[in-house]
Short mmCIF file of C-alpha atoms and ligand atoms in Angstrom, two decimals:
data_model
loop_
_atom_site.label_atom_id
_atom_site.label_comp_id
_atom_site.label_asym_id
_atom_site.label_seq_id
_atom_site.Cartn_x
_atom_site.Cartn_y
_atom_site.Cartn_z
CA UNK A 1 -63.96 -10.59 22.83
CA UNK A 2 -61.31 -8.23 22.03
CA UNK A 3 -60.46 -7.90 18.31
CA UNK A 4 -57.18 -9.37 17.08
CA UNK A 5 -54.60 -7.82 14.70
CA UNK A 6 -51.10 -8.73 13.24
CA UNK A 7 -48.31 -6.40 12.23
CA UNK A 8 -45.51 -7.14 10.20
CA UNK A 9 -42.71 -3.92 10.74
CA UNK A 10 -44.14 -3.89 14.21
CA UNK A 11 -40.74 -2.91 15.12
CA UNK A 12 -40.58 -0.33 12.94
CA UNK A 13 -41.61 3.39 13.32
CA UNK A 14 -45.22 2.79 12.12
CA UNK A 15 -45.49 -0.54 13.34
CA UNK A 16 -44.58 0.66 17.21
CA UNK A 17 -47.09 3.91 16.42
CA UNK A 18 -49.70 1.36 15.25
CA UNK A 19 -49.27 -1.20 17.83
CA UNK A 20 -49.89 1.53 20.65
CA UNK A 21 -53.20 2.65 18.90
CA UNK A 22 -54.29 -0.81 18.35
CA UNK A 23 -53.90 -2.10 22.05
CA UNK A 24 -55.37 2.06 23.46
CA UNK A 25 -58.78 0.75 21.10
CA UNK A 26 -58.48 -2.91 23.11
CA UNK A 27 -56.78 -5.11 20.60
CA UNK A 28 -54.93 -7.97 21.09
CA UNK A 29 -51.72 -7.49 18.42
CA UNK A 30 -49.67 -10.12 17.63
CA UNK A 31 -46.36 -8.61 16.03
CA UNK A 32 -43.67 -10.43 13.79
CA UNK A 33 -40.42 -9.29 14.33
CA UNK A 34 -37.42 -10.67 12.48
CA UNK A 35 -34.31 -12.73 14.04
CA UNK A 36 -31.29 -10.45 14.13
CA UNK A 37 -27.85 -10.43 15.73
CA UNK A 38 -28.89 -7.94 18.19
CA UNK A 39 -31.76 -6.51 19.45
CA UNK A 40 -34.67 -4.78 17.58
CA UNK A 41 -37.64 -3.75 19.85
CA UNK A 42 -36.22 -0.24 21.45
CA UNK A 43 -39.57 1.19 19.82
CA UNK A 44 -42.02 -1.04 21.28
CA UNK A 45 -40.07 -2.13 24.57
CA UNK A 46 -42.04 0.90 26.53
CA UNK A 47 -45.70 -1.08 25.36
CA UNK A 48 -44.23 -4.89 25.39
CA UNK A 49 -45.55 -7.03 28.63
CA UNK A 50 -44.07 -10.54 29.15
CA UNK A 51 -46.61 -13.22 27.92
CA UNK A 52 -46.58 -15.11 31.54
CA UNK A 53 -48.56 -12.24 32.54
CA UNK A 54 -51.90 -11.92 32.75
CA UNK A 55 -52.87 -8.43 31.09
CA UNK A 56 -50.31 -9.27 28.08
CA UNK A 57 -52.19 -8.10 24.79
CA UNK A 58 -48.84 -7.96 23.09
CA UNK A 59 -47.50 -10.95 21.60
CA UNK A 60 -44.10 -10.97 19.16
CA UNK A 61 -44.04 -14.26 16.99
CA UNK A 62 -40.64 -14.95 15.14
CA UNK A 63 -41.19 -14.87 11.41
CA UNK A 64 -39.60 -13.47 8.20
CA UNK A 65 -41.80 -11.79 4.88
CA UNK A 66 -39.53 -14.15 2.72
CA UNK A 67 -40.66 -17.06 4.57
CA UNK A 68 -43.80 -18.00 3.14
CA UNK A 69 -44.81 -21.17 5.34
CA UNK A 70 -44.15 -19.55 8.58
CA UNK A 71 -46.49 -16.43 8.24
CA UNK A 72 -49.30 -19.13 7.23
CA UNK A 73 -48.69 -20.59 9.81
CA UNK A 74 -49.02 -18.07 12.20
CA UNK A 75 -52.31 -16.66 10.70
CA UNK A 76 -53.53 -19.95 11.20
CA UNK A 77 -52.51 -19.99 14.88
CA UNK A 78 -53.56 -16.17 15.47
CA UNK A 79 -56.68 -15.86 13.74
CA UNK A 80 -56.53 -12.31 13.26
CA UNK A 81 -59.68 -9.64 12.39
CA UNK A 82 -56.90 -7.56 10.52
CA UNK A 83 -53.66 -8.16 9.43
CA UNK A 84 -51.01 -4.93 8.57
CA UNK A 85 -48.30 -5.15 6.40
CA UNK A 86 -45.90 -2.47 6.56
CA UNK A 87 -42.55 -4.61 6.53
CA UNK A 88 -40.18 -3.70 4.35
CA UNK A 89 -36.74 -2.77 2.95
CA UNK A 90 -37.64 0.68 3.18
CA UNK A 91 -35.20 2.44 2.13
CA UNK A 92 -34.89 3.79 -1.05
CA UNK A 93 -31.37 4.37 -1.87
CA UNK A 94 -30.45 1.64 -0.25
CA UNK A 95 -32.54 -0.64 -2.92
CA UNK A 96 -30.24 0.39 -5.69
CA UNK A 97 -28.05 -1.93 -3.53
CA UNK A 98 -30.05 -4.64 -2.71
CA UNK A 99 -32.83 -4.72 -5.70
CA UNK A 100 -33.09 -8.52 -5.53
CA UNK A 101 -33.11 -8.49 -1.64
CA UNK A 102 -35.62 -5.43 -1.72
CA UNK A 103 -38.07 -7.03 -4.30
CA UNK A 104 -37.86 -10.36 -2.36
CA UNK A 105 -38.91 -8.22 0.77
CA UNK A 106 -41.01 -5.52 -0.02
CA UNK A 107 -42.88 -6.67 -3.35
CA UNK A 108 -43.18 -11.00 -3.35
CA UNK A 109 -43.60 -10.72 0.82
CA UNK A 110 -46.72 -8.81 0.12
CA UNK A 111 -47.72 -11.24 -1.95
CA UNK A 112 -46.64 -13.66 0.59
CA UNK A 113 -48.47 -12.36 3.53
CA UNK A 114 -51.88 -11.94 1.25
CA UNK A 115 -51.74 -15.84 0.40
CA UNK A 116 -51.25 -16.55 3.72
CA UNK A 117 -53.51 -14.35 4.76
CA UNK A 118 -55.87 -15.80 1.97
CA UNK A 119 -54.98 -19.42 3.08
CA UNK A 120 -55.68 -18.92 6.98
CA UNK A 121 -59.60 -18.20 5.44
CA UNK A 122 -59.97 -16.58 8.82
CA UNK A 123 -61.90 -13.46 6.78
CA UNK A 124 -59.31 -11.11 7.77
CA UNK A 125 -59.28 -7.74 6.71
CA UNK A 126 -55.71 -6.88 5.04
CA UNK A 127 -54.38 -3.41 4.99
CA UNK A 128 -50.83 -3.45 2.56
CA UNK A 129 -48.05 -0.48 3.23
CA UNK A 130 -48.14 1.40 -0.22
CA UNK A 131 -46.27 4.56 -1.13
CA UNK A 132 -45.95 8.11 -2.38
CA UNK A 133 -42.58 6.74 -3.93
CA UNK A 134 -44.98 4.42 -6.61
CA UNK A 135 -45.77 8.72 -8.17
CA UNK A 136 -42.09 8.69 -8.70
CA UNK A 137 -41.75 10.51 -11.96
CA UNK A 138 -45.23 11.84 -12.12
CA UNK A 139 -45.51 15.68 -10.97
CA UNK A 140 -47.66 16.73 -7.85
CA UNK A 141 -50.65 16.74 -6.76
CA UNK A 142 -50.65 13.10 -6.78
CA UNK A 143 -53.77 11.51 -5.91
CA UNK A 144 -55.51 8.05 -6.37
CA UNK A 145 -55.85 7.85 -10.26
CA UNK A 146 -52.21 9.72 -10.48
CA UNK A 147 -50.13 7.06 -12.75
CA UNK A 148 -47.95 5.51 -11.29
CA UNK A 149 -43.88 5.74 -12.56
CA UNK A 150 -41.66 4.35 -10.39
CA UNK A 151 -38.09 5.93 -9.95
CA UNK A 152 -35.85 2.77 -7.35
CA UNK A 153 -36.30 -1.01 -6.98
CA UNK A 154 -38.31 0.21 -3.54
CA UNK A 155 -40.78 1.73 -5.58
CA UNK A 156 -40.98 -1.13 -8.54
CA UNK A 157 -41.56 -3.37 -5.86
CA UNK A 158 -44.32 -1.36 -3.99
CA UNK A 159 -46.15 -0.92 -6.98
CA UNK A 160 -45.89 -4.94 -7.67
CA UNK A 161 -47.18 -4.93 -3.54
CA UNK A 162 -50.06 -2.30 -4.09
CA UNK A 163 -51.69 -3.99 -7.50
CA UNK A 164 -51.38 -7.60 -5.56
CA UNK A 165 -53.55 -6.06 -3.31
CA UNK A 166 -55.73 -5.27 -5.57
CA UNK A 167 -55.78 -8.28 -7.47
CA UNK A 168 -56.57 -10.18 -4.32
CA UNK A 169 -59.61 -7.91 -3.30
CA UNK A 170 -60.70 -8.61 -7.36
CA UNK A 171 -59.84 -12.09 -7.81
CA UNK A 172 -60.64 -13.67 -4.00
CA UNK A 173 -62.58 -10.69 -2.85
CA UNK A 174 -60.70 -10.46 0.15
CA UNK A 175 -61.32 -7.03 2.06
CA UNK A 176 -57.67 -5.55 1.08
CA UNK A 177 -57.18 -1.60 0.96
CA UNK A 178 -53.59 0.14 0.08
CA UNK A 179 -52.77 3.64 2.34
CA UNK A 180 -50.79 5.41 -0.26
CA UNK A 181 -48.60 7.59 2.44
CA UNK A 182 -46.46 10.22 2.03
CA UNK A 183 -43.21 10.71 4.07
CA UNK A 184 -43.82 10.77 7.37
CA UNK A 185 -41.81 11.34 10.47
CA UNK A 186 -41.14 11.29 13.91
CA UNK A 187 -38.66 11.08 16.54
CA UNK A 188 -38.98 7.38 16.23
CA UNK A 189 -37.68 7.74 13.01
CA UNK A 190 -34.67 5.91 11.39
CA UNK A 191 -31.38 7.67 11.48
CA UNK A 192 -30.42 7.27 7.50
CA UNK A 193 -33.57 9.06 6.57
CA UNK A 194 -33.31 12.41 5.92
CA UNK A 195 -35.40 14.20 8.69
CA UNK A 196 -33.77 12.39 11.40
CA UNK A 197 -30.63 12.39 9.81
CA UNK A 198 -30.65 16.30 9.80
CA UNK A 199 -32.74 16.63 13.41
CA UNK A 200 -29.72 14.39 15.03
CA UNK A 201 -27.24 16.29 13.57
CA UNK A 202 -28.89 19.93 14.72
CA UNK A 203 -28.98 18.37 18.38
CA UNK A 204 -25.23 16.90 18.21
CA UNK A 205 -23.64 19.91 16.68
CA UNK A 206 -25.42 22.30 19.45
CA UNK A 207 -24.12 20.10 21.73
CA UNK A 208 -20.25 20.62 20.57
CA UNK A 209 -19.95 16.59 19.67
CA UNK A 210 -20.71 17.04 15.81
CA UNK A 211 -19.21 19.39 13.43
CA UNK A 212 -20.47 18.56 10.23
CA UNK A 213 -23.52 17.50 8.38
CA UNK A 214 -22.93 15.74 4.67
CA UNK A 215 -26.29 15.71 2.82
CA UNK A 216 -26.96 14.53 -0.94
CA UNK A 217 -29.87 16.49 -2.90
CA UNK A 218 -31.47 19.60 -1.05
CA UNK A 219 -33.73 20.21 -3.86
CA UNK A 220 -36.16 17.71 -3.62
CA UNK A 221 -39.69 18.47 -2.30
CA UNK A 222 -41.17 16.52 0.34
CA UNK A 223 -44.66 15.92 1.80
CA UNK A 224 -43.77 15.51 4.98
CA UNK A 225 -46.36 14.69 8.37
CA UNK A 226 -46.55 13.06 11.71
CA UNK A 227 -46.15 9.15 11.76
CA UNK A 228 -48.70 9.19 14.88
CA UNK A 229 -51.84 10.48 13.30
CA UNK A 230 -50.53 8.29 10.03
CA UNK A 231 -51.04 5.09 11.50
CA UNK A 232 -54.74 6.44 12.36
CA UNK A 233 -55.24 6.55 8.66
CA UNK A 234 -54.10 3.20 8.02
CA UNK A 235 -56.99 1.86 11.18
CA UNK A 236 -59.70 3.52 9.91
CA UNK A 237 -58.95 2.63 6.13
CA UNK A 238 -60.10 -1.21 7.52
CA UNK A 239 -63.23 0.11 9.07
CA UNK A 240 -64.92 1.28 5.84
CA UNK A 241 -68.20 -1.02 4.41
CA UNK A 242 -65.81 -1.87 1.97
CA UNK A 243 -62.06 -1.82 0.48
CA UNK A 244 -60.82 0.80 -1.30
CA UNK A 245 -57.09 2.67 -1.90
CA UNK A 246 -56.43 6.08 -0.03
CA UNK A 247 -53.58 8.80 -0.36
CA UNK A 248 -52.71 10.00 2.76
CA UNK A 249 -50.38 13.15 3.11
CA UNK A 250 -50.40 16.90 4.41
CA UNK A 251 -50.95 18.18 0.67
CA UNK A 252 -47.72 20.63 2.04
CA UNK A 253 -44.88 20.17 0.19
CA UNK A 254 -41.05 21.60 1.15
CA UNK A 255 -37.35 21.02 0.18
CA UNK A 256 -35.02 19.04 1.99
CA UNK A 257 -32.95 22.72 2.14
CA UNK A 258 -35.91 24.02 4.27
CA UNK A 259 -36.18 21.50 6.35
CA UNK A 260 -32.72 21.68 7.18
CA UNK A 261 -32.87 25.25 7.59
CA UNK A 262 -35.94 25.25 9.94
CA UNK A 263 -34.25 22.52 12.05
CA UNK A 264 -30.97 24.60 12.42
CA UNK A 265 -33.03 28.03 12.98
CA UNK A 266 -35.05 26.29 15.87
CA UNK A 267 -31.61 26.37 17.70
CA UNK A 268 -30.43 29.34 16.32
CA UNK A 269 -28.05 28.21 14.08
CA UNK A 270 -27.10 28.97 10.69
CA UNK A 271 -27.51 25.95 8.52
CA UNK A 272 -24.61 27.12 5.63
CA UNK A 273 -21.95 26.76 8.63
CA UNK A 274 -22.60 22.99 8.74
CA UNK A 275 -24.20 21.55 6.08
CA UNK A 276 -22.28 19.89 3.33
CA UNK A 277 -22.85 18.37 -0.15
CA UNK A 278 -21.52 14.40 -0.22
CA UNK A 279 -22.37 13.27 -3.87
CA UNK A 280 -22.61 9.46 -1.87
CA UNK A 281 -26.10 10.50 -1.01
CA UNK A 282 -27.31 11.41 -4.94
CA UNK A 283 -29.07 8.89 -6.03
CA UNK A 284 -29.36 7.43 -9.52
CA UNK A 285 -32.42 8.65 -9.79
CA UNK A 286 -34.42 11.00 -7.78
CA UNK A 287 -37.93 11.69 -7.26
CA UNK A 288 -38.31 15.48 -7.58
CA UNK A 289 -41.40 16.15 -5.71
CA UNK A 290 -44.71 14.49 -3.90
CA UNK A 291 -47.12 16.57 -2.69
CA UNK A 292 -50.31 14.54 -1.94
CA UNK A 293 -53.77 15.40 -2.64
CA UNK A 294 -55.70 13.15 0.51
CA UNK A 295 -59.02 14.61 -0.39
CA UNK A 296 -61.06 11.21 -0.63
CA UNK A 297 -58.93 10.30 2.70
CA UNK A 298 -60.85 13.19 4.18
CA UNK A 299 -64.12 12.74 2.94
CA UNK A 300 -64.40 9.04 3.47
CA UNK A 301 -62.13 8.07 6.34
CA UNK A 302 -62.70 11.68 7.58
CA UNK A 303 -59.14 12.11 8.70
CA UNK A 304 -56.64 14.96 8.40
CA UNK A 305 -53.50 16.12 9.05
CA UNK A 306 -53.22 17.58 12.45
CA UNK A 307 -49.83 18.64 12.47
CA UNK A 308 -48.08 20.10 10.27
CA UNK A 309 -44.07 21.29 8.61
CA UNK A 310 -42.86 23.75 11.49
CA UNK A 311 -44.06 21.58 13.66
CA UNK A 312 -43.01 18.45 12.86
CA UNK A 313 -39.45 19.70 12.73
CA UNK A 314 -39.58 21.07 16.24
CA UNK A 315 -40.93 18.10 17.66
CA UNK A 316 -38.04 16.12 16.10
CA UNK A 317 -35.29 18.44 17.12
CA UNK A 318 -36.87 18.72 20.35
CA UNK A 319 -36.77 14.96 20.91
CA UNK A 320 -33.64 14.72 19.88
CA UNK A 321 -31.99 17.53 22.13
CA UNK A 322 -33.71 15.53 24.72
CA UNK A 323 -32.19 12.10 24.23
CA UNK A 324 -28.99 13.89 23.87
CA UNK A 325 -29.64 14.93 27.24
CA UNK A 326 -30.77 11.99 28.90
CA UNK A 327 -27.85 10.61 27.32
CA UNK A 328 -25.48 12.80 29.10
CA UNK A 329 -27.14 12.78 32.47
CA UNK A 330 -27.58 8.50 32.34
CA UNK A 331 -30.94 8.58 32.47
CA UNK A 332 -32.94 5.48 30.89
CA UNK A 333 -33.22 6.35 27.16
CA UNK A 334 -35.90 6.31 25.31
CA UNK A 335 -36.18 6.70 21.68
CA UNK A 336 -38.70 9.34 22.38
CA UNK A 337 -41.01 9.95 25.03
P1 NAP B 1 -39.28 1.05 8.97
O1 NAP B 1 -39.15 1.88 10.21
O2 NAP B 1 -38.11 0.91 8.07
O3 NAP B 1 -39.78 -0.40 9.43
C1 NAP B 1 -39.74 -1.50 8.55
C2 NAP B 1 -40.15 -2.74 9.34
O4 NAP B 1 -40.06 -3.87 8.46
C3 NAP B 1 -39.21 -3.04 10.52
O5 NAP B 1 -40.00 -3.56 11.58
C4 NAP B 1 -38.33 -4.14 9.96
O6 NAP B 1 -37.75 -4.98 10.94
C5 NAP B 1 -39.35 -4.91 9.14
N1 NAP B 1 -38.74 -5.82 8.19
C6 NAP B 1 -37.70 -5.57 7.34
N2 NAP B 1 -37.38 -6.69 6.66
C7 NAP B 1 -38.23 -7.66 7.08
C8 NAP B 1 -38.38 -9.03 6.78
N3 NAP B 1 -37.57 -9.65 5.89
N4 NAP B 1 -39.36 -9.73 7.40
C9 NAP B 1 -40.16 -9.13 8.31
N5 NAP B 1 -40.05 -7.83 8.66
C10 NAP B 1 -39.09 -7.11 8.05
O7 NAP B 1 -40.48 1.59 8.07
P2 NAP B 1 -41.71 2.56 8.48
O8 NAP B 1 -41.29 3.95 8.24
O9 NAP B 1 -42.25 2.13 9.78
O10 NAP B 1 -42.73 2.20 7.31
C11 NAP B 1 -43.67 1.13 7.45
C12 NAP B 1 -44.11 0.67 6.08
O11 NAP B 1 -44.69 1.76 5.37
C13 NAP B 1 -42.98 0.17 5.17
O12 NAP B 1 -43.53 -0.85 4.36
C14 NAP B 1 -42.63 1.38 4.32
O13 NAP B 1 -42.07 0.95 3.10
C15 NAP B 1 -44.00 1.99 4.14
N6 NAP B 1 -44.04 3.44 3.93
C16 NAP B 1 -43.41 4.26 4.80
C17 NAP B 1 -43.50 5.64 4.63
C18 NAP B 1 -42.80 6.59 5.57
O14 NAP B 1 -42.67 7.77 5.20
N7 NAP B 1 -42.41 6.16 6.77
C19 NAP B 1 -44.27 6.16 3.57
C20 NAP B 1 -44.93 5.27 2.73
C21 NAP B 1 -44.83 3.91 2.93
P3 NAP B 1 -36.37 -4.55 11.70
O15 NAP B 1 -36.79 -3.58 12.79
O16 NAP B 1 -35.86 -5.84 12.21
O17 NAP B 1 -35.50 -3.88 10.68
N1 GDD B 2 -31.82 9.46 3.24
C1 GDD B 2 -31.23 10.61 2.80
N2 GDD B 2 -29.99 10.93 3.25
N3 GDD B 2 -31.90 11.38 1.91
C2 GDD B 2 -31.31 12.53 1.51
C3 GDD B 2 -30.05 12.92 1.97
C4 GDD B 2 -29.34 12.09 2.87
O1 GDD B 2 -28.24 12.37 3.31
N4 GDD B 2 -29.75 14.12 1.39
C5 GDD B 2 -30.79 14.46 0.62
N5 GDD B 2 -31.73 13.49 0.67
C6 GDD B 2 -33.00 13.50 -0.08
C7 GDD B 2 -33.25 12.22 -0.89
O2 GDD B 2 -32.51 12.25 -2.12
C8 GDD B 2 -34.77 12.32 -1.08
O3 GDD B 2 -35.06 13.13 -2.20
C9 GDD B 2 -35.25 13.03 0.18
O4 GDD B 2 -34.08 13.57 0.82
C10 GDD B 2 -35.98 12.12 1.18
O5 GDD B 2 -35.17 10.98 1.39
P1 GDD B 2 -35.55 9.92 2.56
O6 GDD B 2 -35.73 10.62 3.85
O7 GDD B 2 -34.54 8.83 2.48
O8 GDD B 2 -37.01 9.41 2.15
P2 GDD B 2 -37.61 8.95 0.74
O9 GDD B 2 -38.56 10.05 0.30
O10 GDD B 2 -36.59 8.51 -0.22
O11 GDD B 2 -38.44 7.64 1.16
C11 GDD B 2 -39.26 7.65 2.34
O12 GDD B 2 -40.58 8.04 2.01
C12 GDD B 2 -41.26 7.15 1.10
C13 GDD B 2 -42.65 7.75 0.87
O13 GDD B 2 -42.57 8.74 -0.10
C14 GDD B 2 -39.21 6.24 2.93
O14 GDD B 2 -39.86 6.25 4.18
C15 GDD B 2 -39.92 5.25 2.03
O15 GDD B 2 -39.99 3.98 2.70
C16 GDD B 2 -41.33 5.78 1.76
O16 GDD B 2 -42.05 4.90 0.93
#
């Protein structure tokens, strides 16, 4: 019998990354995706197979994190081995915004998908979305037993998500483990972050259809990997004897400034001709540097980081230049390849 998992995000970049390792081990993964106005799968259309067909393993159920009795419902239904949360508001400047809508989201529909998850009784092992941004304040290495000192309403409600997770695994003792991850990236990466934001920008202005590139901070320091052996991480972290918590992260960290001027020299630009300082992207308040320390990650999940910085910018700006191209020759366009 094939095992069975649920994502919520599965439309999002990890949940897409996820989903594809899931169904390479044999899963069956049921997804929840979220009604909106217009469509939301590009990053999982390449993997999805109707239901009416026979070899489906990919299933998208209709449900919302602030909709309690409909993820219980589905558990019920589904039955899963292990469920993944990783929907979320993610974006952290974008919570100063919406702090009510982003603590209804990302902190109470943790909470919401462990009690459901709880409820089902299906003995379901649950593996909740944490992140580097719950350090905030606290200066690198960050590790495990680094306090915690959040900096945005994303990160308040994270850390009300991560001890949740805890508390379940302590109070219920459910099988529930937190992946602490650091930034990570890919071309499937949303626009308004800052990688993609700059890797679009490098491929557009080469091409002659961008001029400028507005940016807020350049000083902060990032750890910054590769979404695709992330999601790894997050699979073995449920295959351990028991629960635990788990940084994951390159233990690299660089500025936003050098990430922009890596991208740019990878074309053979100079970054100072384009790149502009837009106060809009400040933010009220900043979190000055992550670097993760992801020893126990190694030792007891026995993964690493594969690839690393110079990479990881190339293989954005690559991707990018590509779907530029694709673009302009009408070719079927993929997110990335
Ligand atoms: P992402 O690309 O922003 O994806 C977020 C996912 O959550 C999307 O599928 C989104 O659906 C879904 N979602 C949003 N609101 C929802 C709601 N009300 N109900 C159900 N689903 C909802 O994020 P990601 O980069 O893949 O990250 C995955 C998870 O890891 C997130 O929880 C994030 O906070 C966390 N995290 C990410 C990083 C990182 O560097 N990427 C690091 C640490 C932790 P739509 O597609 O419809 O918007
Ligand atoms: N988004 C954005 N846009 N960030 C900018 C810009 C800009 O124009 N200019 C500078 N930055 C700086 C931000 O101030 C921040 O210090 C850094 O670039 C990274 O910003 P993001 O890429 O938006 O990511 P993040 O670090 O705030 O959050 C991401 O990583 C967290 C893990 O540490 C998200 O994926 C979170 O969901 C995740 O938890």
């Amino acid at each position: 019998m094939s095992r069975v998992a649920l994502i919520s995000g599965i439309t999002g970049q990890d949940g897409s990354y996820l989903s594809e390792l899931l169904l390479d081990k044999g899963y069956t993964v049921h997804g929840i995706k979220r009604r909106s106005s217009s469509f939301n799968t590009d990053r999982i259309d390449r993997i999805d197979v109707h239901p009416r067909n026979a070899d489906a393993r990919l299933f998208l159920h209709y449900s919302d994190l602030s909709d309690p009795a409909s993820l219980t419902n589905l558990i019920r239904d589904i039955r899963p081995d292990e469920v993944y949360n990783l929907g979320a508001q993610s974006h952290v400047r974008v919570s100063f915004d919406i702090p009510g809508y982003t603590a209804g989201i990302t902190g109470l529909g943790a909470l919401h998908m462990l009690e459901s998850t709880r409820a089902a009784n299906v003995g379901a092992r649950f593996y909740q979305a944490s992140s580097s941004e719950m350090f905030g304040a606290t200066p690198p290495p960050q590790r495990e037993e680094t306090p915690f000192h959040p900096r945005s309403p994303y990160a308040c409600a994270k850390v009300y998500a991560y001890w949740s997770a805890v508390n379940y695994r302590e109070s219920w003792g459910m099988y529930c483990t937190n992946g602490i991850l650091f930034n990570h990236e890919s071309p499937r990466r949303s626009e308004n972050f800052v990688t993609r934001k700059i890797t679009r920008a490098v491929a557009r202005i080469e091409a002659g259809i961008q001029d400028k590139l507005y940016l807020g901070n350049l000083d902060a320091v990032r750890d910054w990997g590769y979404a695709p052996e992330y999601v790894e991480a997050m699979w073995l972290s449920l295959q351990q004897d028991r629960p635990d918590d788990y940084v994951v992260a390159t233990g690299e960290g660089h500025t936003v400034r050098e990430f922009v001027e890596a991208a740019f020299a990878h074309v053979g630009l100079d970054w100072r001709e384009y790149v502009m300082i837009d106060p809009r992207y400040f933010r009220p308040a900043e979190v000055d540097a992550l670097i993760g320390d992801y020893t126990k990650a190694r030792r007891t999940l026995g993964w690493a980081p594969k690839t690393l910085f110079g990479d990881l910018v190339r293989i954005m700006v690559d991707a990018d230049r590509q779907l530029l191209e694709d673009e302009r020759m009408g070719r079927l366009v993929r997110i990335d390849r």
